[in-house]
XYZ file of C-alpha atoms in Angstrom:
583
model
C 25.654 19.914 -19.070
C 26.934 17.045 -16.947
C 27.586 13.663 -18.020
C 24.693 11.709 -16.867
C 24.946 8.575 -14.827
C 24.731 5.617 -16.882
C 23.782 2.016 -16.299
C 24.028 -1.034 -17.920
C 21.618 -4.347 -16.631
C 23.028 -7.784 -17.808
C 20.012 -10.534 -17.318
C 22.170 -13.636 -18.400
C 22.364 -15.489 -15.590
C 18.555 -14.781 -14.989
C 17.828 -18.255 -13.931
C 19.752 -18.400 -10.806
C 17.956 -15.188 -10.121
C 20.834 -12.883 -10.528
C 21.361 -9.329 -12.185
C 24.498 -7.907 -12.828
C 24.571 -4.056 -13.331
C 27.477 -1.911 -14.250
C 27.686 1.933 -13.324
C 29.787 4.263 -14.998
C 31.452 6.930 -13.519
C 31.119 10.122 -15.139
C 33.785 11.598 -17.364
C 34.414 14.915 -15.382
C 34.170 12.980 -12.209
C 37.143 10.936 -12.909
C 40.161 11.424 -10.230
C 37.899 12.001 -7.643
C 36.956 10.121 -4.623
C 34.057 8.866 -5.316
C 31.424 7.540 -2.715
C 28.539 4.705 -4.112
C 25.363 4.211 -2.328
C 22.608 1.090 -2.167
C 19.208 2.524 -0.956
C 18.108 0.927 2.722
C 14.402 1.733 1.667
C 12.217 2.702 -1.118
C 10.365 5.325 -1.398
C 6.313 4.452 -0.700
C 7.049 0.973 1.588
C 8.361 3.036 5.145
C 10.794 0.309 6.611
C 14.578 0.029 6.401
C 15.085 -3.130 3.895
C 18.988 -3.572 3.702
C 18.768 -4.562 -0.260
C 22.550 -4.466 0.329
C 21.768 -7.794 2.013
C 21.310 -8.973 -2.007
C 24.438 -7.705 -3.315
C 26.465 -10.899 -3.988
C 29.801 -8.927 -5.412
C 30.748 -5.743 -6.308
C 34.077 -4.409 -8.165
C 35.664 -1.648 -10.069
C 37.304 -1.825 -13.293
C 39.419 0.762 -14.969
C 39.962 -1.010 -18.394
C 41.091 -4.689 -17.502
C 42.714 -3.269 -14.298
C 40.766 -3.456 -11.051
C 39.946 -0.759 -8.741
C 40.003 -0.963 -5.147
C 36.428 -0.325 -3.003
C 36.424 -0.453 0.452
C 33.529 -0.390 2.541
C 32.029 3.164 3.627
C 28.496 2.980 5.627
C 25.802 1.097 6.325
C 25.058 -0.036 2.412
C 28.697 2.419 0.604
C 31.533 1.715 -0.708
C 33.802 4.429 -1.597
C 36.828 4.246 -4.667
C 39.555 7.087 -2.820
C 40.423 8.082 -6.537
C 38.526 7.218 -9.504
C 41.457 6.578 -12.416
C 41.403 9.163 -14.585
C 40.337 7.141 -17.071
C 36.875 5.040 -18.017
C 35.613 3.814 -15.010
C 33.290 1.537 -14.159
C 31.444 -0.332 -10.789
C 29.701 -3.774 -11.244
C 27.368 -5.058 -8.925
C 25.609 -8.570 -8.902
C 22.429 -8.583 -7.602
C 20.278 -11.708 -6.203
C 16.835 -11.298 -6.455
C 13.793 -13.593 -5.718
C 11.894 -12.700 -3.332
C 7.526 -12.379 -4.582
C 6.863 -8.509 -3.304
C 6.620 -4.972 -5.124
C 9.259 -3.479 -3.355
C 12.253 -6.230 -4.032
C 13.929 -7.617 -7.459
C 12.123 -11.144 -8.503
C 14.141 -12.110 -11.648
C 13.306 -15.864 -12.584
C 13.120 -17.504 -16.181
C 9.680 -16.255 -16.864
C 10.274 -12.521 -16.326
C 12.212 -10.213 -13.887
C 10.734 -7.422 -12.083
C 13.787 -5.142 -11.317
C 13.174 -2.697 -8.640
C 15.500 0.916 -9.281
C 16.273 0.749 -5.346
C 17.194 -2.284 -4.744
C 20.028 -2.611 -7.813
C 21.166 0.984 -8.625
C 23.449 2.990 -6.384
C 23.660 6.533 -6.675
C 26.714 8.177 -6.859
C 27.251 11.239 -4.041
C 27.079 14.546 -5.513
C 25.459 13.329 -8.835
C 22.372 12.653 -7.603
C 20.985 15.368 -9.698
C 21.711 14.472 -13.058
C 20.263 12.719 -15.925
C 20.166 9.169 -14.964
C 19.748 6.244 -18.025
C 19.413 2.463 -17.634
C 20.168 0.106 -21.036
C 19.809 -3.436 -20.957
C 22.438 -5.730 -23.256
C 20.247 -8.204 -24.306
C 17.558 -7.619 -26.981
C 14.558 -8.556 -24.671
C 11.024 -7.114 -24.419
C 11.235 -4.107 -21.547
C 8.247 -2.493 -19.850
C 9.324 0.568 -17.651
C 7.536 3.447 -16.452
C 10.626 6.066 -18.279
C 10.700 7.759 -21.584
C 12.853 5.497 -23.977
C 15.262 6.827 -26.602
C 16.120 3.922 -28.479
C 17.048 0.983 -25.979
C 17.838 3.693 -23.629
C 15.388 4.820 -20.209
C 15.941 8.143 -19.002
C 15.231 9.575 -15.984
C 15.768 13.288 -14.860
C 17.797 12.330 -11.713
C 18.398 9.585 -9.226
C 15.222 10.111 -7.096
C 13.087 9.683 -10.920
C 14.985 6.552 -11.443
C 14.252 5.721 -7.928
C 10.655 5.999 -8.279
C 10.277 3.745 -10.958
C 10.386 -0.250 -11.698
C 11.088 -2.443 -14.616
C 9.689 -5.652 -15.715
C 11.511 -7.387 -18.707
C 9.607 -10.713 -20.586
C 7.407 -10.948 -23.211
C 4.092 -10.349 -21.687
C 0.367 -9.519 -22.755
C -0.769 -6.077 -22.142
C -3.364 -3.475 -22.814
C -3.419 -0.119 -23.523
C -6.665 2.818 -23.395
C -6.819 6.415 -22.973
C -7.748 8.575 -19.911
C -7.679 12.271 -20.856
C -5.468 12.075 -24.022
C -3.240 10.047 -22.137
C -1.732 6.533 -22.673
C -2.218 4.028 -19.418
C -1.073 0.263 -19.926
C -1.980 -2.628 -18.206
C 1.165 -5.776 -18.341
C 0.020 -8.910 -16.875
C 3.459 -10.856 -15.530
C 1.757 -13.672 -14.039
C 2.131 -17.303 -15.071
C -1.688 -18.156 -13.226
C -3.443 -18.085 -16.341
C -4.843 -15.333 -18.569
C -7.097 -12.636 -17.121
C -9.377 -10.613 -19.140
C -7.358 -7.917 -20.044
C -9.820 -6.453 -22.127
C -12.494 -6.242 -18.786
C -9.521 -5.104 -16.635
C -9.043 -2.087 -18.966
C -12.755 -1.195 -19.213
C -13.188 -1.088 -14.921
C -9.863 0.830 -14.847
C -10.624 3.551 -17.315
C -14.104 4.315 -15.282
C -11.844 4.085 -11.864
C -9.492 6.361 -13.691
C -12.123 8.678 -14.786
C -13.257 9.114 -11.533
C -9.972 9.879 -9.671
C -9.242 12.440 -12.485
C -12.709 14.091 -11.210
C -11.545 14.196 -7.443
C -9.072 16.361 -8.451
C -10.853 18.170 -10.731
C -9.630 17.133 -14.186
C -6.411 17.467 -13.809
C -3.838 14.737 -14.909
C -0.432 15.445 -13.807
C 1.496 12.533 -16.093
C 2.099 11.522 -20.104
C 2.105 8.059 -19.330
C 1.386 5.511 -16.948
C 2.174 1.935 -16.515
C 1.019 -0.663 -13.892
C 2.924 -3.777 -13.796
C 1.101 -6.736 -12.483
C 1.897 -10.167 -11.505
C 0.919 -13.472 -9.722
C 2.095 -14.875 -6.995
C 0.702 -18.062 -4.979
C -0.438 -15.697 -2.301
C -0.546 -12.692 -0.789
C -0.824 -9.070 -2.395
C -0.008 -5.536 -2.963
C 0.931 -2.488 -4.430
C 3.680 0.221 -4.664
C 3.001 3.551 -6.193
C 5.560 4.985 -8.599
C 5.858 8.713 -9.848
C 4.323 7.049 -13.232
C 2.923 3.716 -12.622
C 2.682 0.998 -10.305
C 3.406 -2.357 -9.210
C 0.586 -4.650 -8.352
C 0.971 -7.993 -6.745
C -1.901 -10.150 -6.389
C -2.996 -13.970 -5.801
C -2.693 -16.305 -8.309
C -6.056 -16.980 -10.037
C -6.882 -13.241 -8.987
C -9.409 -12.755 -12.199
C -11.053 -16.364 -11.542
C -13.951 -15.024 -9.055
C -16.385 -12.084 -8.663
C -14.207 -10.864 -5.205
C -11.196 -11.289 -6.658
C -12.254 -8.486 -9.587
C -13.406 -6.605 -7.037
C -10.397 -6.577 -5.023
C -8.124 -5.631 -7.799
C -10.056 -2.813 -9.290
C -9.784 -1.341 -5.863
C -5.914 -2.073 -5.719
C -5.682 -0.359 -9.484
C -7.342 2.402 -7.950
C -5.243 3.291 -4.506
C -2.038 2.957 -6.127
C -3.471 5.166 -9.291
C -4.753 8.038 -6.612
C -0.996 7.572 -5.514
C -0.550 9.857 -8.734
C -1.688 12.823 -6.887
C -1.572 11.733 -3.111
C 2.078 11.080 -2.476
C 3.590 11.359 -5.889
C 2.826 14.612 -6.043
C 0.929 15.971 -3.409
C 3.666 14.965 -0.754
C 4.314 14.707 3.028
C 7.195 17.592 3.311
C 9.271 15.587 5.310
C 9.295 13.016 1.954
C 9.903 15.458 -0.803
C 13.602 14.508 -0.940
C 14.050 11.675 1.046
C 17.195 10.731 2.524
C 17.459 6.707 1.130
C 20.273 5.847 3.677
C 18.107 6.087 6.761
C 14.750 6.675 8.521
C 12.463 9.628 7.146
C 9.578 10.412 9.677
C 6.244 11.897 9.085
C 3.094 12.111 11.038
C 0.867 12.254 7.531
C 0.741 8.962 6.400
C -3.019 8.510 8.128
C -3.644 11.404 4.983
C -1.415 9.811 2.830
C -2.855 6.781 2.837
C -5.647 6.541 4.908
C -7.693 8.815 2.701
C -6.263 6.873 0.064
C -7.714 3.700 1.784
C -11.294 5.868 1.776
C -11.409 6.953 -2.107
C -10.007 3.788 -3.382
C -13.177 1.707 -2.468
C -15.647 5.095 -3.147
C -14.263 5.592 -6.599
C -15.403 1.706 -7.875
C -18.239 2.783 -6.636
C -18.674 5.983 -8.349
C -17.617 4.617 -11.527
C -20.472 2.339 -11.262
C -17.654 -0.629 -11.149
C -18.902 -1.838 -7.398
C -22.379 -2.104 -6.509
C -23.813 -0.065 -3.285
C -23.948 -3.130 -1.451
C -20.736 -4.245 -2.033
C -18.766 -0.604 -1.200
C -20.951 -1.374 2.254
C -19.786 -4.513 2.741
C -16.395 -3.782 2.729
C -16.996 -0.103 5.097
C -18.423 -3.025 7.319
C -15.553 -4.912 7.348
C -13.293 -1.512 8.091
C -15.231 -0.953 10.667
C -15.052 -4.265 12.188
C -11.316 -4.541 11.456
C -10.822 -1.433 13.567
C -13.226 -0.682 15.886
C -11.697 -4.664 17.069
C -8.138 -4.035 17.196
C -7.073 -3.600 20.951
C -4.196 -1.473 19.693
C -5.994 1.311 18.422
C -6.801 2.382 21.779
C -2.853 2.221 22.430
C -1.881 4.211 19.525
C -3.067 7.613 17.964
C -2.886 7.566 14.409
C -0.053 10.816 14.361
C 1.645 8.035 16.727
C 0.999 5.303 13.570
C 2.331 7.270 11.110
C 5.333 8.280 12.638
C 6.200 5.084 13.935
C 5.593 3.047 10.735
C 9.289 2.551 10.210
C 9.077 0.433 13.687
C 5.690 -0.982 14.376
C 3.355 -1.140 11.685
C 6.460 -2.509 8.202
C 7.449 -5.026 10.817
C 4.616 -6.340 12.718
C 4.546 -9.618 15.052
C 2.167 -11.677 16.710
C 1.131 -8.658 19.731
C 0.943 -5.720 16.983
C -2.374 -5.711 17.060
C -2.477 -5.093 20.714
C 0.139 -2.432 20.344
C -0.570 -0.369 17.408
C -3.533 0.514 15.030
C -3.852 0.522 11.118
C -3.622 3.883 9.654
C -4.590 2.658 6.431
C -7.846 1.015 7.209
C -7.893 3.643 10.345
C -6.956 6.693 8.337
C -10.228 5.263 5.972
C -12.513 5.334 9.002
C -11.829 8.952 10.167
C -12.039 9.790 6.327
C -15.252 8.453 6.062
C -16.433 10.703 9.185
C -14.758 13.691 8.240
C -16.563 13.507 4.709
C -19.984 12.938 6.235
C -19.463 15.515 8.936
C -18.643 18.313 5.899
C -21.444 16.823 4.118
C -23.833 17.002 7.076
C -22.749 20.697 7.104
C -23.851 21.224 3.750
C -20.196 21.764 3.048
C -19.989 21.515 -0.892
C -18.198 18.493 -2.129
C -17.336 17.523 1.109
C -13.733 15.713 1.669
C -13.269 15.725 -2.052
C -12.867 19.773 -1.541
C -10.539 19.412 0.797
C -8.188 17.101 -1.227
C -8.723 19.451 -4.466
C -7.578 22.587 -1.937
C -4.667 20.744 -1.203
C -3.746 19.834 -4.445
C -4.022 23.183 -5.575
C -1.598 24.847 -2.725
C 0.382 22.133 -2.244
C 0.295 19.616 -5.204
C 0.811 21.110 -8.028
C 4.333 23.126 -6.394
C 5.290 19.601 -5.242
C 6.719 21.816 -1.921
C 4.798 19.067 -0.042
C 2.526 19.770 3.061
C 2.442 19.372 6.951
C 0.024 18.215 9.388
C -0.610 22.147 9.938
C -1.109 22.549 6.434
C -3.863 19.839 6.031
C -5.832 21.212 9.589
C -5.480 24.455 7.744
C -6.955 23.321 4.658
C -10.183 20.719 6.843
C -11.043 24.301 8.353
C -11.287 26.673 5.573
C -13.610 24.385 3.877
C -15.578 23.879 6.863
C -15.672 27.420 7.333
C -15.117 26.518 11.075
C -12.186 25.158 12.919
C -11.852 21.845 13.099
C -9.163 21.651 15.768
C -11.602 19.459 17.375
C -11.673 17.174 15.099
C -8.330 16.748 15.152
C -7.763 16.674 18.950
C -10.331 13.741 19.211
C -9.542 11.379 16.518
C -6.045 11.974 14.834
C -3.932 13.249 17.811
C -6.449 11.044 20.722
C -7.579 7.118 20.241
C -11.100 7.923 20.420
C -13.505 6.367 17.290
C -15.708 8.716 15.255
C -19.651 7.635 15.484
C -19.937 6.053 12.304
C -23.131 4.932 12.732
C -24.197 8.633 12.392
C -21.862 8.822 9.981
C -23.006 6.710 7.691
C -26.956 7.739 8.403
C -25.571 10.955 6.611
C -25.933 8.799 3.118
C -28.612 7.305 3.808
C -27.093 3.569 5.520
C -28.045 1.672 9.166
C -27.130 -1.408 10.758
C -28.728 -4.376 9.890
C -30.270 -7.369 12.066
C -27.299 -9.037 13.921
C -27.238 -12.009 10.920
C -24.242 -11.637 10.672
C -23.123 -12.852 14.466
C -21.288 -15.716 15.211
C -23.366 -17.863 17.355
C -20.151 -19.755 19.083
C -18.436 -18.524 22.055
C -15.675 -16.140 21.698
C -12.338 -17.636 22.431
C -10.849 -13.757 21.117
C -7.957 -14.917 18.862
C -7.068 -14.364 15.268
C -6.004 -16.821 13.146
C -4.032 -18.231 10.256
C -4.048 -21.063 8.436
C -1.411 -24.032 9.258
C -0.727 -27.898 7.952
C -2.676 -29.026 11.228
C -4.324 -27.421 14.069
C -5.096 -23.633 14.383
C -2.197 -20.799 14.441
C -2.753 -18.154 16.434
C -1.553 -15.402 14.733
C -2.645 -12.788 17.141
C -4.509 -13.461 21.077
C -6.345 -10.573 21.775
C -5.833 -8.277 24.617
C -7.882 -8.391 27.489
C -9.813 -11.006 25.353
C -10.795 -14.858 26.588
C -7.209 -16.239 25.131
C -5.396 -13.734 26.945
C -6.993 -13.768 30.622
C -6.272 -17.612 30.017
C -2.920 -17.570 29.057
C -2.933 -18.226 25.011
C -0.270 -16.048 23.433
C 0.355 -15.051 19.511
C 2.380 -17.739 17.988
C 0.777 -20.680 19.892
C -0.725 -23.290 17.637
C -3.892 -24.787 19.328
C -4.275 -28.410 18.823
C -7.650 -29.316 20.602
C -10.523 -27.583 22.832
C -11.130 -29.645 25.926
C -9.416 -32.783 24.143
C -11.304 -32.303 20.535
C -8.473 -31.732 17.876
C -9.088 -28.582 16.381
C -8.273 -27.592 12.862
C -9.386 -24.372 10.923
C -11.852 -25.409 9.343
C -13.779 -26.877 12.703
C -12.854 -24.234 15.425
C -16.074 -23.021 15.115
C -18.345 -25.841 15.629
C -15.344 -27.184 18.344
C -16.113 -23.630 20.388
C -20.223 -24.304 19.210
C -20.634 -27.265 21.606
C -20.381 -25.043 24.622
C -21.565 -21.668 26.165
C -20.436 -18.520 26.989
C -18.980 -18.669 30.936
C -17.730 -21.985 29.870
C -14.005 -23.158 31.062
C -12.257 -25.302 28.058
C -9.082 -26.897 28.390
C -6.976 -25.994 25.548
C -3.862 -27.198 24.388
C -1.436 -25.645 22.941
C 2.103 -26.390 20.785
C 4.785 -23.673 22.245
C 8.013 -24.086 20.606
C 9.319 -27.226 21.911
C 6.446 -27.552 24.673
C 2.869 -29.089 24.467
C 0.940 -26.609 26.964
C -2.487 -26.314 28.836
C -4.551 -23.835 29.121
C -7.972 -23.010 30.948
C -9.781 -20.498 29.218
C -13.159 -19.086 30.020
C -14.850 -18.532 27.039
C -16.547 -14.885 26.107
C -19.670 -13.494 24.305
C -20.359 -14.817 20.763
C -18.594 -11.688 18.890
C -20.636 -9.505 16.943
C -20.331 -8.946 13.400
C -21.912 -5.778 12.881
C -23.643 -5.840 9.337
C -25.009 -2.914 7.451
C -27.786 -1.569 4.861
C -29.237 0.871 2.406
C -32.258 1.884 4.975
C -35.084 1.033 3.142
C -36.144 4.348 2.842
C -34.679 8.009 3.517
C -35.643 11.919 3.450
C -35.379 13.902 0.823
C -32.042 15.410 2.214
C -30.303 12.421 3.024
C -30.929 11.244 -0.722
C -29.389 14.535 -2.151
C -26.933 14.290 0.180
C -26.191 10.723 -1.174
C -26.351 11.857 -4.849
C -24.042 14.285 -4.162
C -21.370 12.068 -2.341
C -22.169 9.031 -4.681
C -22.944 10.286 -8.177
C -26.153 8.277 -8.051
C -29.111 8.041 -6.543
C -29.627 6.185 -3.039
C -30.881 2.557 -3.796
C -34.046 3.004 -1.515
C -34.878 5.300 -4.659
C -33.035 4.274 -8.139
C -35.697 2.793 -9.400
C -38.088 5.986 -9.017
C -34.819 8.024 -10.431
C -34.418 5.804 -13.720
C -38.548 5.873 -14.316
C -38.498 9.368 -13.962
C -35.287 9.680 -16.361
């Protein structure tokens, strides 16, 4: 057997947020020219991130003599002749920057991520790869251990991986005979670990019905921490790395939100990890790997990780429709999804939707929340066709022919797979909402369970200036002007920060009430900070903008409630009561 590829990970200088790791070159590869490379992306976040950017040095050594590495690519180096003797490359690493894809190493713990601090070697990408650290610190990694020592099959294993190193509180449970942990990293305060366990193991439960009982790991690991904002997850072969807001576990939404994080990246396990886009099977981590399945990938994703919380009983009905409302809203509003198909979305990710600015939302659509919507319509059109199981058979069908081979699938494949559970073809389908911009009628959709709109309560009774938002110190950001909207025929571009409606100072917290004091039709004067320039501009304000808001019709057939039992577990809410008297 080969001599694996071994590295060492030296934390010392931890506090200035810096990792040095050492790589060894192989025994049998010594005396060759050997070629080193950094990863431009990881494997589950589709944009080219230069972690070469981070490396601060890098140097061989052969003994106490240095080895010459000269530059050879985009994120190589390259030694012409390894000594043929113990050889060894060093890298130092910064690394503090809050996200699940990049290293944050700080005095409280450090999250090392595989891509961003260990480069392969050419040609030995298939060995046994092993990571020790020199300092006798608590390590949680998603690897088998022996000893100090984490092992991974090959480079793309290691790859798929992360470590956090600290002494942090964690939980363990079983799933299926098999051990899941649970390390909180954050330094916002102590969540209920105990609770977070209990929701995760029903989540867990329920993915490991979608795809029929199977549970294709011996281990997994989610690593969690706090930040001051924002949020996120990356799935790994074995585990996961959650980000979340600080104070996450303080509030009943909060809870909410993170079961249903816990539960995307742990469906990850099967969609992605396993069951793969072909094109992503064996990535090439120097450049740019297209697919047109990420709408499947992770729009479906997007679909079961809210359904499942609510299978497992861990979300109420009301709140699963709640946030199918605010899908719907989110896309059916987004001027770019008329602009882009979601085939277009996926395969563009690497340019549009990983680096986004203030007119992406004119220009492109979400094929997470998207891919979720056309799930949802695809389901309830099987359903409605007394199609057993519904989507759910679909994903276990592609599991079965394409998962569990890990040969990965193509956008043939899962058309294929829609119409032989349909038992009709569903080219149509297709044509119409994955390959054209048009919206599937999820009104009707979601009358297939049993679910209607609900009186306009929800509207907003000021005029409709048709911007999005984001906080700032003073005034109002606008993160995003509309196409086609108010802001737009007036002149308001993304990245303007408003300042005052016809000469009332306008903040985020009073835009509302500002736009309140006048009517639809109306012209307002507003004024705007441009870079360097205070700006005017007349806008004639729209239609109050409807919030569409939904609910459990009051009462439903007998078919639409089996048809809701059999999508939901549980009986529609119009008749739980009658169900639990009668049980």
């Amino acid at each position: 057997m080969a001599d694996p590829v071994r590295y060492r990970v030296d934390l010392a200088d931890r506090l200035h947020h810096l990792v040095r790791v050492s790589v060894r070159v192989p025994d049998d590869l010594r005396g060759q020219s050997i070629r080193l490379v950094l990863p431009a992306w990881t494997p589950g976040s589709y944009v080219i991130r230069d972690y070469v950017h981070d490396v601060q040095s890098i140097r061989g050594s052969c003994g106490d003599a240095e080895v010459a590495l000269r530059p050879d690519g985009r994120s190589a180096w390259r030694l012409d002749a390894a000594p043929d003797a113990e050889t060894t490359v060093t890298l130092e690493v910064f690394g503090h920057s809050p996200s699940v894809r990049t290293n944050h190493i700080d005095d409280h713990h450090a999250l090392i991520i595989p891509a961003a601090t260990f480069p392969w070697i050419d040609g030995a990408a298939d060995r046994p790869h092993e990571v020790a650290f020199d300092r006798a610190e608590t390590v949680w990694s998603m690897l088998p251990a022996d000893g100090g020592t984490y092992l991974a099959t090959n480079y793309l294993h290691l790859v798929d991986t992360a470590f956090e190193v600290g002494d942090h509180p964690s939980v363990t449970w079983q799933n299926a005979g098999v051990e899941h942990r649970f390390v909180w990293t954050g330094r916002a305060g102590h969540p209920d670990l105990a609770a977070i366990a209990a929701d995760a193991q029903q989540v867990i439960d329920a993915a490991i019905d979608l795809f029929g009982g199977d549970l294709p790991t011996d281990a997994y690991t989610f690593l969690c921490y706090a930040w001051d904002k924002g949020g996120g997850g990356l799935e790994h072969r074995d585990g996961a790395v959650i980000l979340v807001p600080a104070h996450t576990h303080g509030d009943a939404d909060g809870r909410a939100r993170l079961v249903s994080l816990l539960a995307h990246e742990y469906l990850h396990l099967w969609n992605v990890k396993r069951l793969t886009p072909a094109a992503l099977v064996e990535p090439d981590l120097e450049q740019p790997v297209f697919t047109e399945s990420l709408w499947v990938a992770e729009g479906w994703t997007s679909y079961w990780d809210e359904l499942l919380p609510l299978r497992a009983g861990v979300w109420t009905p009301d709140r699963w429709l709640k946030s199918m409302g605010e899908v719907i809203e989110a896309v059916t509003n987004q001027p770019g999804r008329d602009r882009q198909t979601l085939r277009e979305a996926s395969h563009q990710a690497w340019v549009k939707y990983y680096v986004r600015d203030e007119n992406w939302v004119n220009a492109g659509t979400d094929y997470y929340r998207h891919g979720a919507l056309v799930a949802l319509a695809l389901d309830m059109h099987l359903r409605t066709a007394d199609v057993d199981g519904g989507l759910d058979a679909v994903m276990r069908l592609l599991w079965e022919r394409h998962g569990r081979s890990s040969q990965g699938y193509t956008e043939a494949d899962v058309e294929a797979a829609v119409s032989e559970v349909a038992g009709d073809d569903m080219g149509w389908f297709f044509e119409r909402f994955v390959d054209g911009t048009e919206l599937p009628d999820v009104e009707s959709a979601l009358a297939t369970v049993g679910a209607e709109p609900a009186p306009s309560e929800g509207t907003d009774q000021h005029p409709w200036l048709g911007v999005q938002t984001a906080e700032a110190p003073t005034g109002v950001q606008l993160s995003a002007v509309l196409r086609d909207g108010p802001g737009w025929a007036g002149g308001l571009t993304g990245g303007d920060l408003l300042v005052a409606v016809d000469g009332h100072v306008t903040t985020a917290a009073n835009l509302g009430a500002v736009l309140s004091q006048h009517e639809p039709g109306d012209t307002v004067t507003c004024d705007v900070i441009r870079g360097p320039n205070l700006l005017q501009r007349r806008v004639v304000l729209g239609e109050p903008h409807l919030k569409q808001a939904w609910r459990w019709s009051p009462a439903v057939d007998d078919e639409t409630a089996a048809r809701h039992i059999a999508w939901r577990g549980a009986p529609h809410p119009s008749r739980a009561d009658t169900e639990a008297a009668r049980a």
